[in-house]
Every structure is written in structure tokens, then in C-alpha cells.
Tab-separated table of C-alpha atoms in Angstrom:
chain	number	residue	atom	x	y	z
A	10	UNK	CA	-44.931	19.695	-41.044
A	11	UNK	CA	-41.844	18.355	-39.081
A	12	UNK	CA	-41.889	19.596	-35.478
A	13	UNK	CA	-39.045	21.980	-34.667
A	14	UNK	CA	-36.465	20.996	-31.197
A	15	UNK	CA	-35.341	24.212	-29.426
A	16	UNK	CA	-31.649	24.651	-29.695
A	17	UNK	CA	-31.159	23.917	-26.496
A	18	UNK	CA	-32.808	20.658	-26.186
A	19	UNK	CA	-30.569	18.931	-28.742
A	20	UNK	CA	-27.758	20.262	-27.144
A	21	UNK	CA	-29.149	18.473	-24.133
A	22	UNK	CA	-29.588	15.308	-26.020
A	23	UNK	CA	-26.038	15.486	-27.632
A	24	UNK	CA	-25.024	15.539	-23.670
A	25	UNK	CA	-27.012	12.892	-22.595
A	26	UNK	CA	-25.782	10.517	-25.407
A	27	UNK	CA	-22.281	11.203	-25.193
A	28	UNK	CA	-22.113	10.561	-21.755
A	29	UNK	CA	-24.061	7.194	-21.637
A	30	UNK	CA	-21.585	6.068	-24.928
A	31	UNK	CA	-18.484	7.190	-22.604
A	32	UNK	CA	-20.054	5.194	-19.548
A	33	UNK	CA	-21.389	2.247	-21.279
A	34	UNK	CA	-17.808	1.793	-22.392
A	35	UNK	CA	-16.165	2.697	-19.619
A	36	UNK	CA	-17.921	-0.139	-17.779
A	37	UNK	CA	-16.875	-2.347	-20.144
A	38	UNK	CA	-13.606	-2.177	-20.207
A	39	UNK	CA	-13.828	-4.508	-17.159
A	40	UNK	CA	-10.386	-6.276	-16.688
A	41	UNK	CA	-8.628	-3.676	-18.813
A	42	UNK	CA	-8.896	-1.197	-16.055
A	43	UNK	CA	-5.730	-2.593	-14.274
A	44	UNK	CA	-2.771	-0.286	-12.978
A	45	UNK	CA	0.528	-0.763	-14.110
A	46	UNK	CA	3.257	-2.126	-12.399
A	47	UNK	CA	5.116	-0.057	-9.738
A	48	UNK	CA	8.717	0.216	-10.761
A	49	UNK	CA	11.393	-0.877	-8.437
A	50	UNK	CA	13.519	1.440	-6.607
A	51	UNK	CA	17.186	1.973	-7.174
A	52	UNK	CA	19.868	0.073	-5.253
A	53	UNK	CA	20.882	3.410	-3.672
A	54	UNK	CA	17.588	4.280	-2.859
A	55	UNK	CA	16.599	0.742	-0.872
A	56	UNK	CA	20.026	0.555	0.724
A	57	UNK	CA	19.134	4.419	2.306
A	58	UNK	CA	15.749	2.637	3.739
A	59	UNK	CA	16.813	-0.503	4.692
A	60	UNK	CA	19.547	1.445	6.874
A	61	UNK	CA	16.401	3.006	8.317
A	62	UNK	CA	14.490	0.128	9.137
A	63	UNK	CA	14.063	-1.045	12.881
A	64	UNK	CA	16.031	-4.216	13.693
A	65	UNK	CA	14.080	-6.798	15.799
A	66	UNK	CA	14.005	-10.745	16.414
A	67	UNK	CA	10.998	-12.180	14.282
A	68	UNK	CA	7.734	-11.850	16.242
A	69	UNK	CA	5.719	-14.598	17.372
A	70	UNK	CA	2.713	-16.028	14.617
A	71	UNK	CA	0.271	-15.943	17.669
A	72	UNK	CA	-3.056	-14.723	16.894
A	73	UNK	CA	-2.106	-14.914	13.220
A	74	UNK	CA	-4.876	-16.041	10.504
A	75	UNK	CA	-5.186	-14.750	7.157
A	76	UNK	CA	-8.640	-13.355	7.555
A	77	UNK	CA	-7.183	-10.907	9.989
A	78	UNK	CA	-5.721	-9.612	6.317
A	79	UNK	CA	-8.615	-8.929	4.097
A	80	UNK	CA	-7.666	-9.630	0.826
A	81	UNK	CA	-8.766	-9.743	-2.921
A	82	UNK	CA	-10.537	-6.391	-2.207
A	83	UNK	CA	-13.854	-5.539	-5.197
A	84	UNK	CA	-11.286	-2.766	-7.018
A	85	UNK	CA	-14.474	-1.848	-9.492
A	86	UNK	CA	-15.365	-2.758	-13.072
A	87	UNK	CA	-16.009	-5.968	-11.813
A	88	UNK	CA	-12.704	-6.723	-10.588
A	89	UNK	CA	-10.506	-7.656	-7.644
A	90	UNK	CA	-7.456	-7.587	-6.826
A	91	UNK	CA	-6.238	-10.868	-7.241
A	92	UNK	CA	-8.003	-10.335	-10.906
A	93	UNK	CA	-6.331	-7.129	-11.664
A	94	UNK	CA	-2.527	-8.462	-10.944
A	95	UNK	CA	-3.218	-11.263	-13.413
A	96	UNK	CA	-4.471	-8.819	-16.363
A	97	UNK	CA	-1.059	-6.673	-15.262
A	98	UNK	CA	1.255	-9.442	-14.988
A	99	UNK	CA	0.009	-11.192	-17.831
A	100	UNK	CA	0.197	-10.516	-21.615
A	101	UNK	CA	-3.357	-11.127	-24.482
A	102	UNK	CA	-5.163	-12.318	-21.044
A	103	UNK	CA	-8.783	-13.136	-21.682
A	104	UNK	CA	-11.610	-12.757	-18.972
A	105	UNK	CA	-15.735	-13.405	-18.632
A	106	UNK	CA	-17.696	-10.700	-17.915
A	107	UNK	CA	-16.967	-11.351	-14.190
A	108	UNK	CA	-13.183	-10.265	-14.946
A	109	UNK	CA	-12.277	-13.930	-13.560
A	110	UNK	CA	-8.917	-14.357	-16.120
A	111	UNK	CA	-9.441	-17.419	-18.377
A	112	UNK	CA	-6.361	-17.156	-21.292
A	113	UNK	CA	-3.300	-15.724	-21.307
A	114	UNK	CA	0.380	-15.978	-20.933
A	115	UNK	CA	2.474	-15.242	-17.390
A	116	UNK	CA	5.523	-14.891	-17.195
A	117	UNK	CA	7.128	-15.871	-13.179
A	118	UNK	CA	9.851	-13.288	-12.026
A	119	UNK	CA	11.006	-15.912	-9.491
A	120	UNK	CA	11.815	-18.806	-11.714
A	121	UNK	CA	11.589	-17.366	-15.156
A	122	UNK	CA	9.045	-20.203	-16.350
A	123	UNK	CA	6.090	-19.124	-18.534
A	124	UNK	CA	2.292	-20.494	-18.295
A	125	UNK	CA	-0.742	-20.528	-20.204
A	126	UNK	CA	-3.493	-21.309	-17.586
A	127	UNK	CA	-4.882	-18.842	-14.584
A	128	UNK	CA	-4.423	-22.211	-12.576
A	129	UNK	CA	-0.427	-22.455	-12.829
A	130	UNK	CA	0.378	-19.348	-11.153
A	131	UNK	CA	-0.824	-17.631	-7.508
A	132	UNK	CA	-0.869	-13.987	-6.489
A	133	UNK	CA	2.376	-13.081	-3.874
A	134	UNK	CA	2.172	-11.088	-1.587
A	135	UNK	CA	6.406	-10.081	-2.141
A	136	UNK	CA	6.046	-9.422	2.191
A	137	UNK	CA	4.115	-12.416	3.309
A	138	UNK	CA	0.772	-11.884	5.405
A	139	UNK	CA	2.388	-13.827	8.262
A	140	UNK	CA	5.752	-12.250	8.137
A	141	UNK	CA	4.251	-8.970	8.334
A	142	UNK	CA	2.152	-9.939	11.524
A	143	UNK	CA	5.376	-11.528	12.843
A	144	UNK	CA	7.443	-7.783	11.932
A	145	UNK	CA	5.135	-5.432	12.971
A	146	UNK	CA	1.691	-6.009	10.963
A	147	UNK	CA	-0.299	-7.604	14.781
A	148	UNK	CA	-0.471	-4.425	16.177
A	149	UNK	CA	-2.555	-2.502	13.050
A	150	UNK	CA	-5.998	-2.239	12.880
A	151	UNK	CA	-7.631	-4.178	10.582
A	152	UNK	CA	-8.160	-1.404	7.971
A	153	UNK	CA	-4.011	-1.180	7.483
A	154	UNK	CA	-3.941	-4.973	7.493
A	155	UNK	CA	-6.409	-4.811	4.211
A	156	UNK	CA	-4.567	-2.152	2.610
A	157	UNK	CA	-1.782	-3.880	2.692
A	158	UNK	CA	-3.069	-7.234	1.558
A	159	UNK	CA	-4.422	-5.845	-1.562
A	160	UNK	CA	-1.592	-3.052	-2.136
A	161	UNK	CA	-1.812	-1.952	-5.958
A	162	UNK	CA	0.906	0.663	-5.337
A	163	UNK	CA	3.447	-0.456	-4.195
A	164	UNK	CA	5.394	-3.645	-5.616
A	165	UNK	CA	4.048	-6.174	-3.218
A	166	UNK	CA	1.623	-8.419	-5.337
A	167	UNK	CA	3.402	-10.610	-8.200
A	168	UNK	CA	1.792	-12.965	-10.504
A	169	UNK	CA	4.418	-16.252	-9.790
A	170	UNK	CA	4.276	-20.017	-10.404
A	171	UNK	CA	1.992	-21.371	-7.479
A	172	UNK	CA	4.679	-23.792	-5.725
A	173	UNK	CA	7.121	-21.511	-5.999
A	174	UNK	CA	4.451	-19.393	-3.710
A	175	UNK	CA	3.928	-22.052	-1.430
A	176	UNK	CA	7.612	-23.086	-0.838
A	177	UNK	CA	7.883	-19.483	0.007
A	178	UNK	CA	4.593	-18.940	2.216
A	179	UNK	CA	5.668	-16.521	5.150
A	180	UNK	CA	9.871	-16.514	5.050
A	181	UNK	CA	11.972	-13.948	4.672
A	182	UNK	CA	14.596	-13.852	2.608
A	183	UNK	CA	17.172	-15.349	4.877
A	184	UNK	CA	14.853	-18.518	5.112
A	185	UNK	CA	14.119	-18.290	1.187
A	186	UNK	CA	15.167	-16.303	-2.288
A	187	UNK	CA	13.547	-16.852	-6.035
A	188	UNK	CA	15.627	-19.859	-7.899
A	189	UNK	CA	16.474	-17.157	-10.053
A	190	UNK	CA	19.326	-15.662	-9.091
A	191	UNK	CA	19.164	-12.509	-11.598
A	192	UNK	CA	15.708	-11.305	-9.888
A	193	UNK	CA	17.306	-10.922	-6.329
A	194	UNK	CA	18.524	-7.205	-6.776
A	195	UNK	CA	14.752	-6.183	-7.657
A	196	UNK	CA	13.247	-8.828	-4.892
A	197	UNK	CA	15.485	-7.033	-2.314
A	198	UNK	CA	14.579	-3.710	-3.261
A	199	UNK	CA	10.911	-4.636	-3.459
A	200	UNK	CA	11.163	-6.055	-0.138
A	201	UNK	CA	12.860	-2.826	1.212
A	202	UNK	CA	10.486	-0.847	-0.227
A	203	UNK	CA	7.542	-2.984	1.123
A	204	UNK	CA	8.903	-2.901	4.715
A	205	UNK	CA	10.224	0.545	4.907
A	206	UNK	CA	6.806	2.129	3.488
A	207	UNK	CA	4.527	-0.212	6.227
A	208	UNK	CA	7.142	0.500	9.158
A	209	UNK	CA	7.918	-3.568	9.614
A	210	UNK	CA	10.884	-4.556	11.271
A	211	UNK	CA	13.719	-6.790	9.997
A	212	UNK	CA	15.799	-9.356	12.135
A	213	UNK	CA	19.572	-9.208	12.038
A	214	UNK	CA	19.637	-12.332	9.738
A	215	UNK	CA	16.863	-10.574	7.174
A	216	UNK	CA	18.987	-7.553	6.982
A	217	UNK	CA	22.498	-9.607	6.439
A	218	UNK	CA	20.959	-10.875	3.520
A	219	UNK	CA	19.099	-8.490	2.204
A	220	UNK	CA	22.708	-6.495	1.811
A	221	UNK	CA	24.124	-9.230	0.077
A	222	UNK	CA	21.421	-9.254	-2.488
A	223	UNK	CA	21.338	-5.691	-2.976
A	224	UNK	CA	25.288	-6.634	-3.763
A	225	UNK	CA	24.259	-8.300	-6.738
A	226	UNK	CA	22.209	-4.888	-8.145
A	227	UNK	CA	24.008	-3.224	-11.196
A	228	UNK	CA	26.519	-0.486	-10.509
């Protein structure tokens, strides 16, 4: 005669297997767990905050290293950050269990080039580590330093072609803009955003140009 389960206790074991299905694939979803991309602000918007942004002469790089910046945080599932721009930024990208990106296509805002390999293109930081000490960024304690080395929320991490990301390394944009010229509305406004929402400072020069870009946003 087949043994009889209380009510109850299959209810219980309904529970138990639903939510071990739910986390098993949960966990899985690994590199899929990435957050979207923040969209840029307006033109009317950034002009507003870049009218409220301190003006001061570029700080000095003394003291700076990029370990005072903690970055490529663990974000879960596997992941950091550095691995979670490339699954945004990119399109069909394909990772190992370790959510280390090894196919896929990226497309560079900066130069408007395309690549297949992980290799071809480096994680910017839109405000440079250094500029940021040099604005403002020396004085934080380290915590603020991290969370804005591995900031998911605002746009400050881009998926570009890597020498584009070294020939930028810490200017601003009066020392250096993307080669293309139709990204420079949403580079300023990034920017803008970046520095008004940290509290950084911009130099006379930064701000000059940062107007002038702005000029080139739609109507």
C-alpha cells in the first residue's frame, strides 16, 4: 500500500523545489546580470550643472596612484565590473563560467570602429582616475574613490578601442575629445554629469570647451 504525504508536506516540497529551480538559474545567468546603460542627460539639463560646477586650476597629480581607486569591484554572479560593461556595451558577447567575456562584437562611441575580440577594446573611465584626484577626487576617502571607479550608474564607464583610451589617459577635454566629432554633445554631457554628481571642479579652459561642445547638441 503506497504511503500517504500530509498535505502540507508536499506543499513544502513544491516550495523547496521551486525555489532551488529559481536560484540555480538565477546563478547562472552569470554575465547576463549586467545593468543597462545610463542615458545621457539633456543639453539643457548639463548646461544648468556645469553652470554649477566650482571653477579651479587643475590640481597637482601628487600622491596620485591608481590603487588609491579601487577598481573592477566583484559585482556578484561571478562578475566585475570591468566584466559587466563589456556584456552591456557589447552585442551576442560570450563568457566562461568565470564571466571573463570571450566573443562578441563592440561597438567604440569615440571613434565609431567595431571589434570582435575582448582584447581590442579597454574599459573608460569617461572622468579619468587621475583627473578626478587632480579636480577634487585626493581629498575622499578611499570608499568614494572605489565607488567612483567602478560607477554602474552613472555614465562614466564605456567600452572604447584601447588606444583611443590610452591617448586619452587622464585629460580633460580641453587637452583631448573622441575623433568622432558627432559623440561630443553626449561626451560633454556625460562629463557634466560625472563631475557635477562627484562635486569635481573644472578649470576655466575645461569649462570653455565643454560649452562649445554642448554647442554642437541638437536643438
Amino acid at each position: 500500500m503506497a504511503r500517504k504525504f500530509p498535505t502540507q508536506r508536499i506543499l513544502l516540497l513544491a516550495v523547496v523545489l521551486v525555489v532551488a529551480i529559481a536560484g540555480f538559474w538565477y546563478a547562472g545567468r552569470g554575465v547576463d546580470a549586467e545593468p543597462s546603460s545610463p542615458p545621457p542627460a539633456s543639453a539643457g539639463d548639463a548646461t544648468k550643472q556645469l553652470s554649477e560646477l566650482k571653477i579651479a586650476e587643475r590640481g597637482s597629480m601628487t600622491g596620485y596612484s591608481r590603487e588609491k581607486f579601487p577598481h573592477w569591484d566583484n559585482q556578484g554572479h561571478n562578475c566585475n565590473t570591468r566584466e559587466l560593461v563589456l556584456k552591456r556595451d557589447g552585442k551576442d558577447v560570450k563568457a566562461g563560467t568565470d564571466c571573463n567575456p570571450t566573443a562578441g562584437t563592440w561597438f567604440s562611441v569615440y571613434d565609431g570602429e567595431t571589434w570582435t575580440k575582448p582584447g581590442d577594446v579597454d574599459i573608460d573611465h569617461m572622468v579619468p582616475l587621475g583627473q578626478a584626484w587632480a579636480s577634487g577626487a585626493r581629498d575622499w576617502p578611499q570608499d568614494k574613490r572605489e565607488q567612483f571607479a567602478n560607477d554602474l550608474t552613472r555614465p562614466q564607464l564605456f567600452a572604447v578601442t584601447d588606444n583611443l583610451n590610452q591617448q586619452k589617459s587622464d585629460k580633460a577635454p580641453d587637452q583631448w575629445k573622441p575623433p568622432l566629432v558627432s559623440f561630443w554633445c553626449t561626451y560633454a554631457t556625460d562629463w557634466i554629469t560625472v563631475k557635477h554628481y562627484y562635486g569635481l571642479t573644472v578649470t576655466t579652459g575645461e569649462k570653455t570647451t565643454l560649452t562649445d561642445m554642448l554647442g554642437r547638441c541638437p536643438a
